[in-house]
Short mmCIF file of C-alpha atoms in Angstrom, two decimals:
data_model
loop_
_atom_site.label_atom_id
_atom_site.label_comp_id
_atom_site.label_asym_id
_atom_site.label_seq_id
_atom_site.Cartn_x
_atom_site.Cartn_y
_atom_site.Cartn_z
CA MET A 15 18.43 85.70 11.71
CA GLN A 16 18.58 86.94 8.33
CA GLY A 17 18.05 90.57 6.90
CA ARG A 18 19.17 92.51 4.04
CA LEU A 19 22.65 93.02 3.44
CA HIS A 20 24.41 96.47 4.35
CA ARG A 21 27.84 96.01 2.85
CA PRO A 22 30.37 95.46 5.64
CA ARG A 23 33.48 97.67 5.06
CA LEU A 24 36.86 95.61 4.58
CA ASN A 25 38.41 95.30 7.56
CA ALA A 26 7.84 44.69 17.55
CA ARG A 27 11.21 45.03 16.94
CA LEU A 28 11.22 46.44 13.50
CA ALA A 29 13.18 45.97 10.38
CA GLY A 30 15.73 48.89 9.82
CA VAL A 31 17.49 49.93 6.89
CA LEU A 32 20.84 51.88 6.56
CA LEU A 33 20.08 54.90 4.50
CA LEU A 34 23.01 55.87 4.79
CA GLY A 35 51.02 83.96 1.58
CA LEU A 36 48.61 81.74 -0.77
CA LEU A 37 48.80 80.81 -4.24
CA LEU A 38 45.33 82.21 -5.58
CA LEU A 39 45.46 81.20 -9.20
CA SER A 40 42.76 83.03 -10.65
CA GLY A 41 44.15 84.34 -14.14
CA CYS A 42 41.78 81.69 -15.89
CA ALA A 43 38.99 81.75 -13.85
CA SER A 44 35.69 83.42 -14.72
CA THR A 45 32.72 84.97 -12.45
CA PRO A 46 30.75 81.99 -12.22
CA ARG A 47 26.95 82.33 -13.60
CA LEU A 48 23.60 81.78 -11.79
CA ALA A 49 20.70 80.17 -13.14
CA GLU A 50 17.95 82.62 -14.48
CA SER A 51 15.70 81.03 -11.90
CA THR A 52 18.17 81.78 -8.92
CA GLU A 53 18.75 85.27 -10.21
CA GLN A 54 15.27 86.07 -10.21
CA SER A 55 14.13 84.45 -6.87
CA LEU A 56 16.91 85.55 -4.60
CA PRO A 57 17.28 89.14 -2.98
CA ARG A 58 20.26 91.09 -4.46
CA GLN A 59 21.89 91.13 -0.91
CA ALA A 60 21.90 88.87 1.85
CA TRP A 61 23.39 88.82 5.46
CA VAL A 62 22.89 86.20 8.14
CA ALA A 63 23.19 88.15 11.25
CA ASP A 64 24.84 87.14 14.43
CA VAL A 65 27.32 84.78 13.07
CA PRO A 66 29.96 84.87 15.77
CA PHE A 67 33.71 85.12 14.80
CA HIS A 68 36.47 82.56 15.93
CA ALA A 69 40.06 83.39 14.44
CA GLN A 70 41.24 80.06 12.74
CA ARG A 71 44.95 79.61 13.70
CA GLU A 72 47.01 77.14 11.84
CA TYR A 73 45.59 73.94 11.08
CA GLN A 74 42.41 74.97 13.17
CA CYS A 75 40.15 76.30 10.88
CA GLY A 76 37.67 73.20 10.59
CA PRO A 77 37.07 73.30 14.40
CA ALA A 78 36.78 77.08 14.33
CA SER A 79 34.16 77.19 11.45
CA LEU A 80 32.15 74.33 13.27
CA ALA A 81 32.16 76.63 16.52
CA MET A 82 31.07 79.53 14.16
CA VAL A 83 27.75 77.73 12.74
CA LEU A 84 27.00 75.61 16.14
CA ASN A 85 27.26 78.58 18.07
CA HIS A 86 24.88 80.68 15.83
CA ASP A 87 22.44 77.95 15.99
CA GLY A 88 22.61 77.84 19.66
CA VAL A 89 24.87 75.00 20.56
CA ASP A 90 27.04 76.09 23.44
CA VAL A 91 30.12 74.81 22.47
CA THR A 92 33.88 76.46 22.31
CA MET A 93 36.30 75.85 19.63
CA GLU A 94 38.84 74.17 22.02
CA THR A 95 36.35 71.67 23.00
CA LEU A 96 35.90 70.93 19.21
CA ILE A 97 39.51 70.53 18.27
CA PRO A 98 40.16 67.29 19.45
CA GLN A 99 37.11 65.92 18.03
CA VAL A 100 38.05 67.16 14.43
CA PHE A 101 41.69 67.93 14.33
CA ILE A 102 43.68 64.95 12.74
CA PRO A 103 47.18 65.76 13.45
CA GLY A 104 48.74 63.40 10.91
CA ARG A 105 46.82 65.23 8.12
CA ASP A 106 47.55 68.72 9.72
CA GLY A 107 43.73 69.41 9.46
CA SER A 108 40.22 68.12 9.52
CA VAL A 109 38.74 65.98 6.90
CA GLN A 110 35.01 66.30 5.82
CA PRO A 111 33.63 63.12 7.57
CA GLU A 112 35.09 64.24 10.93
CA MET A 113 33.35 67.38 10.43
CA LEU A 114 29.89 65.92 9.57
CA ALA A 115 30.11 63.57 12.44
CA THR A 116 31.04 66.24 15.09
CA VAL A 117 28.04 68.26 13.96
CA ARG A 118 25.80 65.36 14.47
CA ARG A 119 27.27 64.59 18.03
CA HIS A 120 26.20 68.04 18.86
CA GLY A 121 22.64 67.62 17.81
CA ARG A 122 22.60 69.14 14.27
CA ILE A 123 22.21 67.76 10.89
CA PRO A 124 24.61 68.62 8.48
CA PHE A 125 23.21 68.52 4.83
CA VAL A 126 25.86 68.49 2.19
CA LEU A 127 24.69 71.14 -0.62
CA ASP A 128 24.56 70.76 -4.43
CA ASP A 129 27.95 71.70 -5.83
CA THR A 130 26.92 75.26 -7.23
CA LEU A 131 26.84 78.82 -6.17
CA ASP A 132 23.05 79.03 -6.49
CA ALA A 133 22.59 76.29 -3.76
CA LEU A 134 25.24 78.20 -1.61
CA LEU A 135 23.47 81.86 -2.17
CA THR A 136 20.03 80.17 -1.46
CA GLU A 137 21.12 78.70 2.05
CA LEU A 138 22.38 82.40 2.87
CA ALA A 139 19.36 84.29 1.67
CA SER A 140 17.28 81.47 3.93
CA GLY A 141 19.54 82.65 6.70
CA HIS A 142 21.96 79.79 7.19
CA PRO A 143 25.47 80.24 7.41
CA VAL A 144 27.35 77.71 5.30
CA VAL A 145 30.76 76.13 5.73
CA VAL A 146 32.67 75.95 2.67
CA MET A 147 35.68 73.92 2.04
CA GLN A 148 38.40 75.53 -0.27
CA ASN A 149 41.98 74.63 -1.75
CA LEU A 150 43.99 77.98 -1.40
CA SER A 151 46.88 76.62 -3.45
CA LEU A 152 47.94 74.60 -6.29
CA PRO A 153 45.85 71.52 -7.10
CA ALA A 154 48.61 69.32 -6.74
CA TRP A 155 49.87 70.93 -3.49
CA PRO A 156 46.53 71.40 -2.01
CA MET A 157 46.25 73.79 1.00
CA TRP A 158 42.70 72.80 2.33
CA HIS A 159 40.89 75.53 3.95
CA TYR A 160 37.42 75.63 5.75
CA ALA A 161 35.49 79.18 5.73
CA VAL A 162 32.04 80.32 6.83
CA ALA A 163 29.89 82.32 4.12
CA ILE A 164 27.72 84.50 5.74
CA GLY A 165 26.56 86.86 3.21
CA TYR A 166 26.52 87.97 -0.53
CA ASP A 167 25.88 91.12 -2.67
CA LEU A 168 24.64 90.16 -6.26
CA ASP A 169 25.01 93.46 -7.81
CA ALA A 170 28.92 93.72 -6.92
CA ASN A 171 29.28 89.88 -7.37
CA GLU A 172 30.89 89.57 -3.85
CA LEU A 173 30.71 86.82 -1.21
CA ILE A 174 31.44 87.78 2.53
CA LEU A 175 33.03 84.93 4.77
CA HIS A 176 34.53 84.64 8.12
CA SER A 177 37.90 83.20 7.27
CA GLY A 178 41.17 82.62 8.74
CA GLU A 179 41.85 85.60 11.03
CA GLU A 180 39.48 87.78 9.12
CA ALA A 181 36.31 88.27 10.05
CA GLU A 182 33.65 89.47 7.09
CA ARG A 183 36.38 88.94 4.42
CA ILE A 184 34.81 90.16 0.88
CA GLU A 185 35.93 87.97 -2.16
CA SER A 186 34.64 88.37 -5.32
CA PHE A 187 32.49 85.30 -6.68
CA ARG A 188 35.17 84.63 -9.28
CA ARG A 189 38.07 84.61 -6.82
CA PHE A 190 36.31 82.47 -4.48
CA ASP A 191 34.95 79.87 -6.95
CA SER A 192 38.37 79.50 -8.18
CA THR A 193 39.52 77.97 -4.85
CA TRP A 194 36.11 76.45 -3.90
CA ALA A 195 36.06 74.36 -7.19
CA ARG A 196 39.16 72.70 -6.25
CA SER A 197 37.19 70.83 -3.37
CA GLU A 198 34.51 69.98 -5.93
CA ARG A 199 32.42 72.86 -4.44
CA TRP A 200 32.14 71.04 -0.88
CA ALA A 201 29.69 73.00 1.74
CA PHE A 202 27.20 72.15 4.18
CA VAL A 203 24.80 73.79 6.64
CA ALA A 204 24.29 72.60 10.27
CA LEU A 205 20.33 72.76 11.20
CA GLN A 206 17.94 71.61 13.94
CA PRO A 207 16.21 68.41 13.44
CA GLY A 208 13.00 69.62 11.65
CA GLN A 209 14.77 72.37 9.57
CA MET A 210 15.47 71.62 5.91
CA PRO A 211 17.91 73.28 3.27
CA SER A 212 15.75 75.10 0.65
CA GLY A 213 17.10 73.41 -2.56
CA ILE A 214 18.12 70.04 -1.28
CA SER A 215 16.93 66.97 -3.37
CA GLU A 216 15.17 63.54 -1.72
CA GLN A 217 18.05 61.18 -1.58
CA PRO A 218 20.88 63.60 -0.04
CA ALA A 219 18.23 64.71 2.66
CA LEU A 220 17.31 61.08 3.29
CA GLN A 221 21.09 60.15 3.83
CA ALA A 222 21.49 63.08 5.95
CA ILE A 223 18.89 62.33 8.49
CA ALA A 224 19.54 58.68 8.31
CA ALA A 225 23.04 59.19 9.44
CA PHE A 226 22.00 61.60 12.09
CA GLU A 227 19.62 58.99 13.48
CA GLN A 228 22.52 56.43 13.82
CA THR A 229 24.14 58.79 15.88
CA GLN A 230 21.44 60.66 17.85
CA GLY A 231 18.76 57.88 17.79
CA ALA A 232 15.26 57.62 16.28
CA GLU A 233 13.49 60.22 18.81
CA ALA A 234 15.90 62.67 17.93
CA ALA A 235 15.58 62.17 14.24
CA LEU A 236 11.60 62.21 14.36
CA PRO A 237 11.16 66.14 13.76
CA ALA A 238 13.55 65.62 10.61
CA TRP A 239 11.61 62.75 9.23
CA SER A 240 8.50 64.41 9.54
CA ALA A 241 10.01 67.65 7.78
CA LEU A 242 11.23 65.39 5.03
CA VAL A 243 7.88 63.77 4.18
CA GLU A 244 6.22 67.45 4.24
CA ARG A 245 8.95 68.48 1.76
CA PHE A 246 8.88 65.23 -0.08
CA PRO A 247 5.31 63.68 0.27
CA THR A 248 5.36 61.04 -2.01
CA SER A 249 8.76 59.46 -0.70
CA GLY A 250 7.99 56.17 0.05
CA MET A 251 11.38 55.51 1.96
CA GLY A 252 10.92 58.90 3.80
CA HIS A 253 7.53 57.50 5.25
CA PHE A 254 9.00 54.41 5.97
CA ALA A 255 11.99 55.90 8.11
CA LEU A 256 8.87 58.21 9.97
CA GLY A 257 7.04 55.15 10.50
CA ASN A 258 10.19 53.44 12.42
CA ALA A 259 10.66 56.79 14.21
CA ARG A 260 7.41 56.97 15.41
CA HIS A 261 7.27 53.27 16.34
CA ALA A 262 10.66 53.95 18.54
CA SER A 263 8.75 57.06 20.08
CA GLY A 264 6.27 54.91 21.39
CA ASP A 265 3.52 55.77 18.53
CA PRO A 266 2.23 52.87 17.15
CA LEU A 267 -1.07 54.27 15.57
CA GLY A 268 1.45 57.02 13.97
CA ALA A 269 3.79 54.15 12.72
CA ILE A 270 0.92 52.42 11.16
CA GLU A 271 -0.39 55.70 9.38
CA SER A 272 3.20 56.14 7.96
CA PHE A 273 3.80 52.57 6.88
CA ARG A 274 0.58 52.67 5.04
CA THR A 275 1.67 55.93 3.22
CA SER A 276 4.98 54.41 2.62
CA VAL A 277 3.63 51.06 0.68
CA ALA A 278 1.00 53.47 -0.83
CA HIS A 279 3.88 55.17 -2.71
CA ARG A 280 6.40 52.42 -2.77
CA ASP A 281 4.37 49.02 -3.32
CA ASP A 282 7.65 47.00 -3.69
CA LEU A 283 9.38 48.32 -0.57
CA GLY A 284 9.01 44.88 1.19
CA VAL A 285 10.51 46.27 4.49
CA ALA A 286 7.73 48.52 4.94
CA TRP A 287 5.11 45.98 4.23
CA LEU A 288 6.96 43.93 6.80
CA ASN A 289 6.85 46.68 9.68
CA LEU A 290 3.34 47.32 8.72
CA GLY A 291 2.55 43.94 9.34
CA LEU A 292 4.22 43.39 12.09
CA THR A 293 2.69 46.67 13.86
CA LEU A 294 -0.78 45.78 13.01
CA HIS A 295 -0.49 42.52 14.78
CA ALA A 296 0.84 44.14 17.55
CA ASN A 297 -1.94 46.27 17.67
CA GLY A 298 -4.56 43.31 16.89
CA GLU A 299 -5.61 44.16 13.70
CA GLU A 300 -4.88 40.58 12.43
CA ASP A 301 -6.79 40.59 8.93
CA GLU A 302 -4.79 43.81 7.60
CA ALA A 303 -1.60 42.45 9.43
CA ARG A 304 -1.88 39.06 7.29
CA GLN A 305 -2.22 40.90 4.07
CA ALA A 306 0.78 43.06 4.61
CA LEU A 307 2.86 40.35 5.79
CA GLN A 308 1.90 37.96 2.81
CA ARG A 309 2.79 41.09 0.37
CA ALA A 310 6.48 41.42 2.38
CA ALA A 311 6.67 37.52 1.93
CA ALA A 312 6.36 37.68 -1.95
CA LEU A 313 8.94 40.21 -2.42
CA PRO A 314 12.36 39.57 -2.73
CA GLY A 315 14.77 40.62 0.16
CA HIS A 316 16.24 39.83 3.35
CA TRP A 317 12.59 40.57 5.08
CA GLN A 318 11.21 37.39 3.52
CA LYS A 319 12.01 34.85 6.36
CA ARG A 320 10.90 37.30 8.82
CA ALA A 321 7.56 37.80 6.93
CA THR A 322 7.10 34.18 6.49
CA ASP A 323 8.08 33.34 10.22
CA ALA A 324 5.44 36.00 11.42
CA LEU A 325 2.70 34.50 9.08
CA GLU A 326 3.20 31.02 10.53
CA ARG A 327 2.72 32.40 14.00
CA LEU A 328 -0.48 34.13 13.15
#
């Protein structure tokens, strides 16, 4: 839930495709500037309500941050359960791949955001808490840290975070960005399948959902693919992935519709032509199946032999 901020006080088997005491050095940093369109579209303050706080003990900021965003989204998991899933003793902490993989195992899709303050604040305004990665020390001797952004105040140029052992910590945009920039401004949101970040582009969304599908299966990813093609209606690869998910979920007619839409936008996508032909053939539509398989066989790629073999069987 998201509301206006009252500033807290300090204190047929188808072919698949893999998409697959801190040294805060802020002397030279400046307050990051938002794009004019962002300034005009965002509310002046935003606050993501009901994000639980878990104190982050030494080297456990990763599991604590995950527990906060997963609990906020309705996942019943404790920080103690998450520690062995993401904490790497030899690394004295958690690294990004383990963080993202753990989110997927708990049924949510981690979407890595664009590396801008605009993207971070836009998600907060949409009601999504954001896990951010910071380096709280010198670049040469990093002290990596995960925190959860939960609000902002544009008039005060301040960000509000659950960080370390401090809930609702207020940091200036300048101070925050000086440490966030050292991680190349890495941040992500954890969303239910079917929800999409506000500002994500097509390719990162495809990759995020494909990685989730590899963990949770096509049926679990079906709402996410539907949301993707709604956001990007001309995405040939998105409609192809939706077709595969529909087929795996027992909806061949829906799969055919998606494959047809896919090739309408991507005539060169041979694997979509192949799956269209195979599904049409299984559904008894031989003439259109032959045309689709002929198109697949004419396009270079690993699908050609399967298309040729299928044509010979017709």
